[in-house]
Amino acid sequence: MKQMLNIALPKGRLGEKVYAMFEKAGFPCPSIKENNRKLIFENEEVGVRYFWVKPSDVAIYVERGAADIGVAGKDILLEYEPDVYELLDLHVGVCRMAVAAREGFRDDGARTLKVATKFSRIAKAHYAARGRDIDVIHLNGSIELAPILGLSDVIVDIVETGTTLKENHLAVVETVLPISARLIANKSGFKFKSERIEEIVRGLAMQTEEQA
Amino acid sequence: MKDLQLTCLREDEKATLRLRALLARYGYRPYRMSKFEEYDLYVRNKSFLLSDHIITFTDTDGKLMALKPDVTLSIVKNSKESEGGLEKVFYNENVYRVSRGGEAFREIMQVGAECIGEIDEYCLCEVLLLAAKSMETLSDSFVLDLSHMGLLTAVLDGLGLTDAARAELLGCIGDKNLHTAREICRREGVSPEGEAALELLITSYGEPSRVLPLLRKGLPKASCGALLDQLERILAAVAPSIPEGRLHVDFSVIHDRRYYNGLVFKGFIEGIPTGILSGGQYDALMQRMGKRAGGVGFAVYLDLLEELSSPRAEYDADAVLLYGEEDDAARVSAAVERLSADGKSVCAQKSLQSGYRCRELWRLQGEEVILLEADA
């Protein structure tokens, strides 16, 4: 029997896209497509065990060794700084982390900038690099509401199409960094399953190169 | 009786005994220290610590003290300068720190060895070998990754980068993050040769016999040749004493270069998600602390052994002996001795404690013990 590899995938559309890449790379698990309430899907023949987890939890599963590898957004990796290997940029789930504010907002630099965000560490690092004094307001959702109600001057958040911002009369002020999904690996697991993980990396890299 | 005592020990306690015996066999002396240290020592060397959270308190004389978050700094601070001398010590101490990703302080049992003084190549080999043998005492399935801060520094020095870009690239090497390293190289205008050397450090890992020839071929001879020679000599010296396939070269092991200057290493055990052993050559730390000598050592974080999935104990004791108010102590004591004569663990109680699990339930009746229940 093949050495089993535990793979954490992010729930949702991104996860489905990523699973298709794993399947194409030669690591299929047909049961994952069945419509049921199972949490873990196994293909013993190929030696893979997939499980869906909340996207922001993938890095924790991998860092703590419950998963050998997983797929997490670069935003999560920068925000939580898990101690994992970042083996590949999958070039899917592409978006950007941006600063946005009410249309027409201008930061004159005369007072502390109030920044609402889910990504406190990224926001702090962004403004620290330019020596700007900020007051971080950590929120867990509906970030766009903060500048509209005067809770904050700006927000730091993920922007995909920009439609939500536009509909709420907000606009991107600047891009903080580009985001995409990354293949990550547990550092210890990698030592003992490196050949299998490298096989997956090669299979996925061929697809990302085609895309590029 | 001896066997019974050993089976009662936790994995970390058994490991401590084995590691102490191993280090003593190589002439390392036990080093016992106080649980407290002046806070000032850690303030001056904060980035040497795994976590910058420290438990502090004010001593009776008004001095700000700390519960030790680290042992090496105290050993280095207290090391004596002696011409050509070597101090070889080992310790097992509890340290107090917030573990990575954790949110609260923990007491962590740590066993380690330090060799301080005029460090020559034999000292490096010996400490590396002891690190490998320490791993072997913990598990058959281990990997000891070996890296070299001098070699990493030599390659990065050759790229002519700003400190910020250098730190970014060092992070990429540590994360095996080739795609971001390439982006940084393009952004910073690194030469194709420099980028190739960097890629080699990220992508070459595994058994020395496979990795060393690649490094010889791909790294600049002028800056890396002598360091590769040293690495090769050390590996050749220790390899015969380490089980095949357990010692790897892997440059993703990176320690702070303000403290570590030469060999650095990290040990992993299958089933434990993070490195359980960490060590290296810290001459730079010695210099920062005003010492003329060099130093090399390692620490094993025994709390991580809990991660190994040993089955949870099914029973609290093999047997419970129930006795009543009317039974005198001598009779109960004699019955316990009788039941435990064949090595069983026996717990005497007046009534069975709720939640307490035993394989056999006995009752003392007069001079006799009667079996009430037994699990199949």
PDB file of C-alpha atoms in Angstrom, chain A residues 63-65 74 81-89 182 186-188 190-192 198, chain B residues 100-101 141-143 145 174-177 179-180 205 250 252 268-270 272-274:
ATOM      1  CA  GLU A  63       1.608  23.552  10.620  1.00  0.00           C
ATOM      2  CA  ARG A  64       0.308  21.211  13.328  1.00  0.00           C
ATOM      3  CA  GLY A  65       0.884  18.147  11.135  1.00  0.00           C
ATOM      4  CA  LYS A  74      -0.844  34.136   0.516  1.00  0.00           C
ATOM      5  CA  GLU A  81       3.131  33.375   9.537  1.00  0.00           C
ATOM      6  CA  PRO A  82       2.779  29.613  10.034  1.00  0.00           C
ATOM      7  CA  ASP A  83       6.043  27.652  10.196  1.00  0.00           C
ATOM      8  CA  VAL A  84       5.542  25.734   6.926  1.00  0.00           C
ATOM      9  CA  TYR A  85       7.255  25.301   3.575  1.00  0.00           C
ATOM     10  CA  GLU A  86       5.719  27.318   0.728  1.00  0.00           C
ATOM     11  CA  LEU A  87       6.417  25.051  -2.231  1.00  0.00           C
ATOM     12  CA  LEU A  88       4.470  26.477  -5.141  1.00  0.00           C
ATOM     13  CA  ASP A  89       2.429  29.452  -6.333  1.00  0.00           C
ATOM     14  CA  ARG A 182       0.033  28.525  -2.469  1.00  0.00           C
ATOM     15  CA  ASN A 186       4.471  20.634   7.050  1.00  0.00           C
ATOM     16  CA  LYS A 187       8.215  20.898   7.662  1.00  0.00           C
ATOM     17  CA  SER A 188       8.539  17.612   9.511  1.00  0.00           C
ATOM     18  CA  PHE A 190       8.190  16.863   4.247  1.00  0.00           C
ATOM     19  CA  LYS A 191      11.287  15.077   5.611  1.00  0.00           C
ATOM     20  CA  PHE A 192       9.534  11.713   5.686  1.00  0.00           C
ATOM     21  CA  GLU A 198       7.713  16.275  -4.829  1.00  0.00           C
TER      22      GLU A 198
ATOM     23  CA  ARG B 100       5.125  29.095  18.682  1.00  0.00           C
ATOM     24  CA  GLY B 101       1.497  29.546  17.738  1.00  0.00           C
ATOM     25  CA  SER B 141      12.524   7.263  12.458  1.00  0.00           C
ATOM     26  CA  PHE B 142      14.345  10.573  12.561  1.00  0.00           C
ATOM     27  CA  VAL B 143      16.096  12.991  10.238  1.00  0.00           C
ATOM     28  CA  ASP B 145      19.037  18.322   8.849  1.00  0.00           C
ATOM     29  CA  GLY B 174      13.907  28.814   5.021  1.00  0.00           C
ATOM     30  CA  ASP B 175      10.464  28.261   3.455  1.00  0.00           C
ATOM     31  CA  LYS B 176      11.767  26.458   0.313  1.00  0.00           C
ATOM     32  CA  ASN B 177       9.943  29.228  -1.523  1.00  0.00           C
ATOM     33  CA  HIS B 179       8.889  31.235  -6.748  1.00  0.00           C
ATOM     34  CA  THR B 180       9.203  34.262  -4.432  1.00  0.00           C
ATOM     35  CA  TYR B 205      18.349  18.813   0.033  1.00  0.00           C
ATOM     36  CA  ASP B 250      19.086  21.049   4.043  1.00  0.00           C
ATOM     37  CA  SER B 252      16.074  25.547   5.062  1.00  0.00           C
ATOM     38  CA  PHE B 268      12.795  15.896  13.150  1.00  0.00           C
ATOM     39  CA  ILE B 269      10.926  12.773  14.247  1.00  0.00           C
ATOM     40  CA  GLU B 270       8.232  11.145  12.146  1.00  0.00           C
ATOM     41  CA  ILE B 272       6.009  15.156  15.472  1.00  0.00           C
ATOM     42  CA  PRO B 273       5.073  18.191  13.361  1.00  0.00           C
ATOM     43  CA  THR B 274       7.971  20.466  14.313  1.00  0.00           C
TER      44      THR B 274
END
